[in-house]
Short mmCIF file of C-alpha atoms in Angstrom, two decimals:
data_model
loop_
_atom_site.label_atom_id
_atom_site.label_comp_id
_atom_site.label_asym_id
_atom_site.label_seq_id
_atom_site.Cartn_x
_atom_site.Cartn_y
_atom_site.Cartn_z
CA MET P 1455 -2.99 -101.45 -49.85
CA VAL P 1456 -6.68 -101.34 -50.67
CA ASN P 1457 -7.56 -101.47 -46.97
CA ILE P 1458 -5.25 -98.56 -46.23
CA VAL P 1459 -6.79 -96.47 -48.99
CA HIS P 1460 -10.26 -97.43 -47.77
CA SER P 1461 -9.38 -96.49 -44.18
CA CYS P 1462 -7.97 -93.14 -45.28
CA TRP P 1463 -11.07 -92.48 -47.32
CA GLN P 1464 -13.30 -93.35 -44.37
CA LEU P 1465 -11.29 -91.02 -42.13
CA PHE P 1466 -11.50 -88.23 -44.69
CA TYR P 1467 -15.17 -88.82 -45.30
CA GLY P 1468 -16.01 -89.16 -41.61
CA THR P 1469 -14.19 -86.06 -40.37
CA LEU P 1470 -13.68 -83.48 -43.08
CA LEU P 1471 -16.89 -83.99 -44.98
CA GLU P 1472 -19.23 -83.55 -42.05
CA TYR P 1473 -21.08 -80.41 -41.07
CA GLU P 1474 -22.64 -79.59 -37.72
CA THR P 1475 -25.48 -77.16 -37.18
CA HIS P 1476 -27.35 -76.12 -34.08
CA LYS P 1477 -30.66 -77.58 -33.17
CA VAL P 1478 -33.04 -75.80 -30.82
CA VAL P 1479 -34.42 -78.10 -28.15
CA GLN P 1480 -36.73 -76.64 -25.52
CA ILE P 1481 -36.38 -78.39 -22.16
CA HIS P 1482 -38.94 -77.57 -19.50
CA SER P 1483 -36.76 -78.05 -16.42
CA LYS P 1484 -36.68 -75.61 -13.52
CA LYS P 1485 -33.22 -76.66 -12.40
CA VAL P 1486 -31.63 -76.41 -15.82
CA GLY P 1487 -33.43 -73.16 -16.61
CA ALA P 1488 -32.43 -71.59 -13.29
CA SER P 1489 -28.84 -72.72 -13.74
CA PHE P 1490 -28.75 -71.22 -17.22
CA ARG P 1491 -30.04 -67.84 -16.02
CA VAL P 1492 -27.68 -67.78 -13.03
CA ILE P 1493 -24.67 -68.40 -15.28
CA GLN P 1494 -25.84 -65.71 -17.68
CA LEU P 1495 -26.33 -63.30 -14.78
CA PHE P 1496 -22.82 -64.04 -13.54
CA PHE P 1497 -21.25 -63.13 -16.88
CA VAL P 1498 -23.41 -60.02 -17.23
CA LEU P 1499 -22.33 -58.81 -13.78
CA TYR P 1500 -18.71 -59.65 -14.61
CA VAL P 1501 -18.84 -57.51 -17.75
CA ILE P 1502 -20.59 -54.60 -16.06
CA LEU P 1503 -18.94 -54.51 -12.64
CA TRP P 1504 -15.44 -55.74 -13.39
CA VAL P 1505 -14.70 -55.04 -17.05
CA MET P 1506 -16.57 -51.77 -17.44
CA ILE P 1507 -16.59 -50.21 -13.95
CA LYS P 1508 -13.54 -51.62 -12.15
CA GLU P 1509 -11.15 -51.94 -15.12
CA LYS P 1510 -12.77 -49.07 -17.07
CA GLY P 1511 -13.14 -51.14 -20.22
CA TYR P 1512 -14.67 -48.19 -22.04
CA GLN P 1513 -11.42 -46.19 -21.88
CA LYS P 1514 -8.18 -46.20 -23.85
CA PHE P 1515 -5.16 -45.85 -21.57
CA ASP P 1516 -1.83 -44.09 -21.99
CA GLN P 1517 1.25 -44.84 -19.88
CA ALA P 1518 2.80 -42.01 -17.89
CA GLN P 1519 6.22 -40.62 -18.79
CA SER P 1520 7.91 -39.26 -15.68
CA GLY P 1521 10.96 -37.73 -14.06
CA VAL P 1522 11.73 -37.39 -10.36
CA THR P 1523 14.35 -35.70 -8.16
CA ALA P 1524 15.00 -35.75 -4.42
CA LYS P 1525 16.38 -33.06 -2.13
CA LEU P 1526 17.34 -33.74 1.50
CA LYS P 1527 17.58 -31.42 4.46
CA GLY P 1528 18.70 -31.95 8.03
CA ILE P 1529 21.64 -31.50 10.42
CA ALA P 1530 23.42 -34.18 12.43
CA PHE P 1531 25.92 -33.73 15.27
CA ALA P 1532 28.45 -36.55 15.72
CA ASN P 1533 30.96 -36.75 18.55
CA ILE P 1534 33.39 -39.54 17.65
CA THR P 1535 35.33 -39.70 20.92
CA ASN P 1536 37.37 -42.74 19.94
CA ASN P 1537 38.93 -40.85 17.03
CA GLN P 1538 40.78 -37.67 18.00
CA ASN P 1539 41.29 -36.66 14.36
CA ILE P 1540 37.52 -36.26 13.90
CA GLY P 1541 36.06 -35.70 17.36
CA ALA P 1542 32.94 -33.56 17.43
CA SER P 1543 31.59 -32.68 13.99
CA VAL P 1544 28.45 -31.41 12.31
CA TRP P 1545 27.04 -33.22 9.29
CA ASP P 1546 24.67 -31.64 6.77
CA ALA P 1547 23.20 -32.84 3.46
CA ALA P 1548 26.47 -32.14 1.64
CA ASP P 1549 28.18 -34.68 3.92
CA TYR P 1550 25.70 -37.51 4.36
CA VAL P 1551 24.15 -37.56 0.85
CA VAL P 1552 26.61 -39.58 -1.23
CA PRO P 1553 26.61 -39.08 -4.18
CA PRO P 1554 24.74 -35.76 -4.29
CA GLN P 1555 22.50 -36.81 -7.21
CA GLN P 1556 21.29 -40.17 -8.50
CA ASN P 1557 18.84 -41.20 -11.16
CA SER P 1558 15.49 -41.80 -9.40
CA ALA P 1559 17.29 -42.68 -6.16
CA PHE P 1560 19.18 -41.18 -3.23
CA PHE P 1561 21.41 -42.43 -0.42
CA VAL P 1562 21.45 -41.21 3.20
CA MET P 1563 24.43 -42.12 5.36
CA THR P 1564 23.39 -43.02 8.91
CA ASN P 1565 26.54 -44.68 10.28
CA LEU P 1566 30.22 -44.79 9.34
CA ILE P 1567 33.70 -46.09 10.11
CA VAL P 1568 36.42 -43.48 9.52
CA THR P 1569 40.10 -44.14 8.89
CA PRO P 1570 41.62 -40.62 8.76
CA GLY P 1571 44.96 -39.33 7.56
CA GLN P 1572 46.02 -42.25 5.37
CA THR P 1573 49.27 -41.82 3.43
CA LEU P 1574 51.13 -43.99 0.94
CA ALA P 1575 53.66 -45.88 3.08
CA THR P 1576 54.52 -49.34 4.45
CA CYS P 1577 52.51 -50.81 7.31
CA GLU P 1578 50.97 -54.02 8.55
CA GLU P 1579 48.07 -55.47 6.63
CA SER P 1580 44.74 -55.68 8.42
CA HIS P 1581 44.45 -58.82 10.51
CA ASP P 1582 41.00 -59.71 9.14
CA VAL P 1583 42.26 -60.15 5.54
CA HIS P 1584 41.99 -63.82 4.61
CA GLY P 1585 45.35 -65.55 4.07
CA ASN P 1586 47.43 -62.69 5.46
CA SER P 1587 48.81 -64.41 8.55
CA CYS P 1588 52.44 -65.57 8.44
CA ARG P 1589 55.29 -67.07 10.53
CA ARG P 1590 58.36 -65.95 8.59
CA ASP P 1591 59.26 -63.70 5.69
CA LYS P 1592 59.07 -66.56 3.19
CA ASP P 1593 55.32 -66.68 3.72
CA CYS P 1594 54.98 -63.13 2.34
CA SER P 1595 56.03 -63.19 -1.31
CA PRO P 1596 57.28 -59.69 -2.25
CA GLY P 1597 55.34 -57.90 -5.00
CA THR P 1598 52.19 -59.96 -4.44
CA LEU P 1599 49.05 -57.90 -4.84
CA VAL P 1600 46.50 -58.62 -2.11
CA LEU P 1601 43.19 -58.14 -3.94
CA THR P 1602 41.09 -58.27 -0.77
CA GLY P 1603 43.62 -56.23 1.18
CA GLY P 1604 45.05 -52.76 1.00
CA GLY P 1605 48.26 -52.91 -1.00
CA VAL P 1606 51.31 -54.85 -2.27
CA ARG P 1607 53.34 -57.17 -0.03
CA THR P 1608 56.90 -56.09 0.74
CA GLY P 1609 58.14 -59.56 1.70
CA ARG P 1610 58.36 -58.95 5.45
CA CYS P 1611 56.42 -60.75 8.19
CA VAL P 1612 55.74 -58.36 11.08
CA LYS P 1613 53.95 -58.58 14.41
CA SER P 1614 50.42 -57.21 14.47
CA THR P 1615 49.82 -54.20 16.72
CA ARG P 1616 46.11 -55.04 16.88
CA HIS P 1617 46.55 -58.69 17.93
CA GLU P 1618 49.71 -59.38 19.93
CA SER P 1619 49.77 -63.12 19.21
CA LEU P 1620 49.36 -62.67 15.45
CA PHE P 1621 51.96 -62.06 12.74
CA VAL P 1622 50.86 -60.52 9.43
CA CYS P 1623 52.49 -59.57 6.15
CA GLU P 1624 53.67 -56.02 5.61
CA ILE P 1625 52.29 -54.08 2.64
CA TYR P 1626 52.88 -50.87 0.74
CA GLY P 1627 49.65 -48.88 0.38
CA TRP P 1628 47.40 -46.45 2.18
CA CYS P 1629 48.47 -46.63 5.80
CA PRO P 1630 47.27 -47.16 8.40
CA THR P 1631 44.85 -49.77 7.07
CA GLU P 1632 41.19 -49.73 7.96
CA HIS P 1633 40.25 -51.05 11.39
CA ASP P 1634 36.75 -52.37 10.66
CA ILE P 1635 35.01 -52.13 14.04
CA MET P 1636 31.30 -51.30 13.95
CA PRO P 1637 30.17 -48.57 16.38
CA LYS P 1638 27.71 -49.69 19.01
CA GLU P 1639 25.15 -47.10 17.89
CA ASN P 1640 24.68 -45.24 14.64
CA ILE P 1641 26.83 -42.13 14.67
CA LEU P 1642 24.31 -39.93 12.84
CA SER P 1643 21.64 -40.44 15.48
CA SER P 1644 19.46 -37.59 14.20
CA ALA P 1645 19.11 -39.18 10.74
CA PRO P 1646 15.48 -40.23 11.40
CA ASN P 1647 14.55 -36.53 11.51
CA PHE P 1648 16.03 -35.76 8.09
CA THR P 1649 13.45 -34.70 5.51
CA VAL P 1650 13.32 -35.28 1.78
CA ILE P 1651 11.20 -33.47 -0.78
CA LEU P 1652 10.30 -35.40 -3.91
CA LYS P 1653 9.62 -33.45 -7.09
CA ASN P 1654 7.84 -35.56 -9.66
CA SER P 1655 6.49 -34.50 -13.05
CA ILE P 1656 4.56 -36.76 -15.40
CA GLU P 1657 2.95 -36.53 -18.83
CA PHE P 1658 0.43 -38.57 -20.77
CA PRO P 1659 1.63 -37.95 -24.34
CA LEU P 1660 -1.46 -39.37 -26.03
CA TYR P 1661 -3.76 -36.86 -24.32
CA ARG P 1662 -1.16 -34.08 -23.83
CA VAL P 1663 -1.82 -33.89 -20.10
CA LYS P 1664 0.97 -32.87 -17.69
CA ARG P 1665 0.85 -33.12 -13.92
CA ARG P 1666 3.24 -32.73 -10.98
CA ASN P 1667 3.08 -33.89 -7.37
CA ILE P 1668 3.32 -30.29 -6.14
CA LEU P 1669 -0.34 -29.53 -6.73
CA PRO P 1670 -1.62 -26.11 -7.88
CA TRP P 1671 -3.18 -25.24 -4.51
CA MET P 1672 0.13 -25.70 -2.62
CA ASP P 1673 2.09 -22.52 -1.82
CA LYS P 1674 5.44 -21.84 -0.14
CA THR P 1675 3.91 -21.53 3.30
CA TYR P 1676 2.22 -24.91 3.01
CA LEU P 1677 5.40 -26.61 1.75
CA LYS P 1678 7.41 -25.24 4.68
CA MET P 1679 5.02 -26.62 7.25
CA CYS P 1680 3.54 -29.80 5.78
CA ARG P 1681 4.70 -33.36 6.38
CA TYR P 1682 3.30 -36.38 4.64
CA ASN P 1683 0.48 -38.13 6.51
CA PRO P 1684 -1.60 -40.73 4.63
CA LEU P 1685 -4.48 -40.40 7.12
CA ASP P 1686 -5.04 -36.68 6.52
CA SER P 1687 -7.10 -35.49 3.56
CA ARG P 1688 -4.60 -32.71 2.70
CA GLU P 1689 -1.32 -33.95 4.15
CA LYS P 1690 -1.50 -37.18 2.12
CA PHE P 1691 -0.52 -35.08 -0.90
CA CYS P 1692 2.41 -33.36 0.83
CA PRO P 1693 5.66 -34.14 -1.08
CA ILE P 1694 7.89 -33.76 2.02
CA PHE P 1695 8.68 -36.86 4.08
CA ARG P 1696 10.48 -37.57 7.33
CA LEU P 1697 12.81 -40.54 7.02
CA ASP P 1698 11.50 -42.01 10.25
CA ASP P 1699 7.92 -41.80 8.90
CA ILE P 1700 8.98 -43.60 5.73
CA MET P 1701 10.46 -46.40 7.83
CA ARG P 1702 7.23 -46.63 9.80
CA TYR P 1703 5.06 -46.78 6.68
CA THR P 1704 7.02 -49.77 5.35
CA GLU P 1705 5.54 -51.85 8.20
CA ALA P 1706 8.81 -53.80 8.47
CA ASP P 1707 11.21 -54.48 11.33
CA ASN P 1708 13.54 -51.49 10.99
CA ARG P 1709 15.42 -51.73 14.28
CA GLY P 1710 18.82 -52.33 12.66
CA ILE P 1711 18.40 -50.26 9.53
CA TRP P 1712 19.86 -47.07 11.04
CA LYS P 1713 22.99 -48.95 12.11
CA TYR P 1714 23.59 -51.35 9.21
CA GLY P 1715 21.66 -49.71 6.40
CA GLY P 1716 19.09 -51.12 4.01
CA MET P 1717 17.04 -50.58 0.85
CA ILE P 1718 13.68 -48.81 0.68
CA SER P 1719 11.33 -48.46 -2.28
CA ILE P 1720 9.21 -45.33 -2.69
CA GLN P 1721 6.43 -45.79 -5.23
CA ILE P 1722 4.48 -42.92 -6.75
CA GLU P 1723 1.34 -44.07 -8.50
CA TRP P 1724 -0.73 -42.00 -10.92
CA ASN P 1725 -4.07 -43.54 -11.97
CA CYS P 1726 -6.03 -40.80 -13.67
CA ASP P 1727 -9.52 -40.79 -15.15
CA LEU P 1728 -9.13 -38.05 -17.74
CA ASP P 1729 -12.86 -38.02 -18.51
CA TYR P 1730 -13.11 -35.85 -15.41
CA SER P 1731 -11.17 -32.75 -14.36
CA GLU P 1732 -7.37 -32.90 -14.46
CA ASP P 1733 -7.32 -31.57 -10.90
CA GLU P 1734 -8.54 -34.99 -9.76
CA CYS P 1735 -5.39 -36.57 -11.17
CA VAL P 1736 -3.28 -36.80 -7.99
CA PRO P 1737 -0.43 -39.08 -6.83
CA LYS P 1738 -0.53 -41.91 -4.32
CA TYR P 1739 2.57 -42.86 -2.29
CA THR P 1740 3.49 -46.31 -1.02
CA PHE P 1741 6.63 -47.52 0.76
CA ARG P 1742 8.27 -50.92 0.98
CA ARG P 1743 11.48 -52.36 2.35
CA LEU P 1744 13.36 -54.35 -0.29
CA ASP P 1745 16.33 -55.97 1.45
CA ASP P 1746 16.14 -59.11 3.57
CA PHE P 1747 16.35 -57.59 7.06
CA ASP P 1748 16.31 -61.03 8.69
CA SER P 1749 19.47 -62.15 6.91
CA VAL P 1750 22.58 -62.75 9.01
CA VAL P 1751 25.13 -62.71 6.16
CA GLY P 1752 25.45 -59.60 4.00
CA GLN P 1753 23.06 -57.58 6.11
CA GLY P 1754 22.40 -53.93 5.38
CA TRP P 1755 23.90 -51.57 2.80
CA ASN P 1756 27.40 -50.09 2.87
CA PHE P 1757 30.21 -48.88 0.63
CA ARG P 1758 33.50 -47.00 0.91
CA PHE P 1759 34.59 -43.64 -0.41
CA SER P 1760 37.53 -41.35 0.28
CA GLN P 1761 38.27 -37.66 0.75
CA HIS P 1762 41.67 -36.65 -0.60
CA TYR P 1763 43.65 -33.61 0.54
CA ILE P 1764 47.24 -32.36 0.83
CA GLU P 1765 48.74 -31.51 4.19
CA ASN P 1766 52.26 -30.02 4.45
CA GLY P 1767 52.93 -31.17 0.92
CA VAL P 1768 51.91 -34.75 1.69
CA HIS P 1769 49.06 -36.42 -0.18
CA LYS P 1770 46.58 -37.81 2.33
CA ARG P 1771 43.06 -39.13 2.40
CA ASN P 1772 40.27 -39.97 4.82
CA LEU P 1773 38.72 -43.40 4.16
CA ILE P 1774 35.05 -43.66 5.08
CA LYS P 1775 33.02 -46.85 5.18
CA ALA P 1776 29.47 -45.55 4.95
CA PHE P 1777 26.42 -47.38 6.21
CA GLY P 1778 23.05 -46.00 5.22
CA ILE P 1779 19.72 -46.33 3.49
CA GLN P 1780 19.42 -46.50 -0.28
CA PHE P 1781 16.06 -45.19 -1.50
CA PHE P 1782 14.75 -46.23 -4.91
CA ILE P 1783 11.96 -44.11 -6.40
CA THR P 1784 9.58 -45.77 -8.83
CA VAL P 1785 6.94 -43.82 -10.74
CA TYR P 1786 4.21 -45.53 -12.73
CA GLY P 1787 0.72 -44.70 -13.82
CA LYS P 1788 -1.85 -44.59 -16.57
CA GLY P 1789 -4.44 -42.15 -17.80
CA GLY P 1790 -7.60 -43.13 -19.65
CA LYS P 1791 -10.35 -41.51 -21.68
CA PHE P 1792 -13.49 -42.85 -23.32
CA HIS P 1793 -12.73 -44.54 -26.63
CA LEU P 1794 -15.52 -45.92 -28.82
CA LEU P 1795 -13.48 -48.69 -30.44
CA THR P 1796 -12.12 -49.93 -27.10
CA PHE P 1797 -15.61 -49.85 -25.60
CA SER P 1798 -17.07 -51.80 -28.54
CA MET P 1799 -14.37 -54.47 -28.41
CA ASN P 1800 -14.69 -55.02 -24.67
CA LEU P 1801 -18.47 -55.07 -24.85
CA GLY P 1802 -18.43 -57.57 -27.72
CA SER P 1803 -15.97 -59.77 -25.88
CA GLY P 1804 -18.15 -59.66 -22.79
CA LEU P 1805 -21.30 -60.57 -24.70
CA ALA P 1806 -19.46 -63.47 -26.33
CA LEU P 1807 -18.95 -64.91 -22.86
CA LEU P 1808 -22.68 -65.52 -22.66
CA GLY P 1809 -22.15 -68.43 -25.02
CA ILE P 1810 -20.30 -70.20 -22.24
CA ALA P 1811 -23.60 -70.44 -20.35
CA THR P 1812 -25.05 -72.53 -23.17
CA VAL P 1813 -22.00 -74.78 -23.27
CA LEU P 1814 -22.09 -75.36 -19.52
CA CYS P 1815 -25.80 -76.13 -19.50
CA ASP P 1816 -25.37 -78.54 -22.42
CA MET P 1817 -22.71 -80.35 -20.44
CA ILE P 1818 -25.07 -80.58 -17.48
CA ILE P 1819 -28.12 -81.88 -19.32
CA LEU P 1820 -26.15 -84.32 -21.50
CA ASN P 1821 -23.91 -85.75 -18.78
CA VAL P 1822 -25.32 -85.07 -15.30
CA THR P 1823 -29.11 -85.10 -15.31
CA ARG P 1824 -31.15 -88.30 -14.95
CA LYS P 1825 -32.82 -87.90 -18.34
CA ARG P 1826 -29.56 -87.32 -20.14
CA SER P 1827 -30.19 -90.17 -22.62
CA ILE P 1828 -33.54 -88.64 -23.62
CA TYR P 1829 -32.02 -85.18 -23.94
CA ARG P 1830 -29.12 -86.55 -25.96
CA THR P 1831 -31.48 -88.33 -28.35
CA ALA P 1832 -33.56 -85.19 -28.76
CA LYS P 1833 -30.58 -82.88 -29.19
CA VAL P 1834 -28.17 -84.90 -31.31
CA ASP P 1835 -29.24 -86.09 -34.77
CA LEU P 1836 -26.93 -88.16 -36.94
CA VAL P 1837 -27.83 -87.45 -40.57
CA VAL P 1838 -26.07 -90.62 -41.76
CA GLN P 1839 -28.39 -92.84 -39.72
CA GLN P 1840 -31.41 -90.90 -40.93
CA LYS P 1841 -30.34 -91.39 -44.53
CA ARG P 1842 -30.08 -95.14 -43.98
CA GLU P 1843 -33.52 -95.19 -42.36
CA PHE P 1844 -35.02 -93.25 -45.25
CA LYS P 1845 -33.48 -95.67 -47.74
CA ARG P 1846 -34.88 -98.67 -45.83
CA VAL P 1847 -38.36 -97.12 -45.74
CA ASN P 1848 -38.24 -96.36 -49.47
CA VAL P 1849 -37.25 -99.95 -50.24
CA VAL P 1850 -40.18 -101.28 -48.24
CA ARG P 1851 -42.59 -98.88 -49.89
CA ASN P 1852 -41.39 -99.78 -53.38
CA ALA P 1853 -41.78 -103.48 -52.60
CA GLU P 1854 -45.33 -102.93 -51.41
CA LYS P 1855 -46.16 -100.97 -54.56
CA ARG P 1856 -44.82 -103.75 -56.76
CA GLN P 1857 -46.91 -106.34 -54.91
CA LEU P 1858 -50.04 -104.26 -55.43
CA GLN P 1859 -49.34 -103.72 -59.14
CA ILE P 1860 -48.92 -107.49 -60.08
CA PRO P 1861 -52.66 -108.61 -59.96
CA ARG P 1862 -53.78 -105.49 -61.81
CA LYS P 1863 -51.46 -106.34 -64.66
CA ARG P 1864 -52.85 -109.88 -64.83
CA ASP P 1865 -56.48 -108.62 -65.09
CA ASN P 1866 -55.56 -106.16 -67.76
CA THR P 1867 -53.79 -108.89 -69.72
CA SER P 1868 -56.85 -111.26 -69.75
CA GLU P 1869 -59.19 -108.50 -70.79
CA THR P 1870 -56.91 -107.58 -73.59
CA ALA P 1871 -56.74 -111.23 -74.75
CA ASN P 1872 -60.55 -111.53 -74.85
CA VAL P 1873 -60.88 -108.38 -76.81
CA ARG P 1874 -58.32 -109.58 -79.28
CA SER P 1875 -60.00 -113.03 -79.69
CA GLY P 1876 -63.43 -111.46 -80.31
CA SER P 1877 -62.06 -109.15 -82.89
CA ARG P 1878 -60.37 -112.05 -84.61
CA GLY P 1879 -63.73 -114.06 -84.77
CA ASN P 1880 -65.53 -111.11 -86.23
CA ASP P 1881 -62.86 -110.73 -88.80
CA LEU P 1882 -63.11 -114.41 -89.79
CA GLY P 1883 -66.96 -114.29 -90.13
CA GLY P 1884 -66.80 -111.22 -92.24
CA ASN P 1885 -64.22 -112.74 -94.53
CA ARG P 1886 -66.28 -115.91 -94.99
CA SER P 1887 -69.47 -113.97 -95.89
CA SER P 1888 -67.59 -111.87 -98.36
CA GLU P 1889 -66.11 -114.94 -100.02
CA MET P 1890 -69.57 -116.55 -100.35
CA GLY P 1891 -70.93 -113.36 -101.90
CA LEU P 1892 -68.19 -113.37 -104.54
CA GLN P 1893 -68.84 -117.01 -105.45
CA ALA P 1894 -72.58 -116.36 -105.86
CA SER P 1895 -71.98 -113.42 -108.14
CA ARG P 1896 -69.64 -115.48 -110.26
CA LEU P 1897 -72.26 -118.29 -110.70
CA ARG P 1898 -74.95 -115.79 -111.74
CA ARG P 1899 -72.76 -114.44 -114.42
CA ARG P 1900 -72.20 -117.93 -115.77
CA GLY P 1901 -75.98 -118.70 -115.61
CA LYS P 1902 -75.61 -121.66 -113.41
CA MET P 1903 -77.28 -120.18 -110.45
CA PRO P 1904 -80.78 -118.79 -110.50
CA SER P 1905 -81.32 -115.28 -109.42
CA ARG P 1906 -83.61 -114.41 -106.52
#
């Protein structure tokens, strides 16, 4: 138990009750000195070039609040010869933009599969529905809802009109069912020439600055004629884009996107230095394809929608499986102005990095250099060892003093004894003479001793 307490005390005494202070040691070494200055220069350049200039560490930033809308224009002519109910038709933005408005996004239909004139009746289920093949009526349970199909089974097994050797279950639903055969080419072949105008407004609430991507110098004439071109000094700010140009700016393989569809990201970036004029706060556009265009399964982008109508008192609908491009618009940005507190904090943090140069050089001289043992001895002082050395020196000095003081004491003692003995002899002689004088005086009084 005593050992445990002693160990705990040693741990407490050796760790918590120690204090370290810096000691300045000047080392005249060209290599170490040059290394120290190079490291310091690196951190100084980092603070100036990167923190202050590149990242604008002297500014306080505010995030942009934004809203964006898209408006498409363009006409497409489609001649669907294999479907007499549609035939030749003209498609405008009201037809190929589905739905008409989205939040920071828009969809452009470029290809489609149409199943026109569907009515609620009984008909054969599509042959490509999994688990729909049959041999007899018992294989088609009546009232069973085919979730991946188009209706409810009637309980009859009928011969398929699309595949002569195949029997399928009959259903009650929208008939005829969809015949999902992809056209060889995209039906809306003029879709690459469609244009879209993006209207984007942003605000930096902290600085009460509002901007829009239709810049003040743009007029109606310019907006009618301009098309976005990132290589032109003026056209790179044009808010009107051709869809084919957008595909080209993504730098991706877009050969099948017009037929099968895909996903495109349009990014509008606002990075504004509000210490200068607000007119220099302008947008930057970038484009990127999001979907995996090399994928074999689940390729492209498609969905279904219907157009309902009544003909001769009969409720009908046209089923459309739309293939197209889904555009996602992302707006982000920041605006900054000089801020004294932010500048002071970044500057102080940068100057604190200079201390790393000292740490690195200490590691070099104490662990790498040839004279590391000499440098370590000169730099590191253990006060405990020094205390022990001082105690040892004091003990030796005290012992030497005692040795020097012993003969002096002896001499002083003998001298004192002689003085005392002499004084005692004098005292005895004086006493004897005084006694003899008293005796003589007594005899004179008695008359026995003659006077002088």
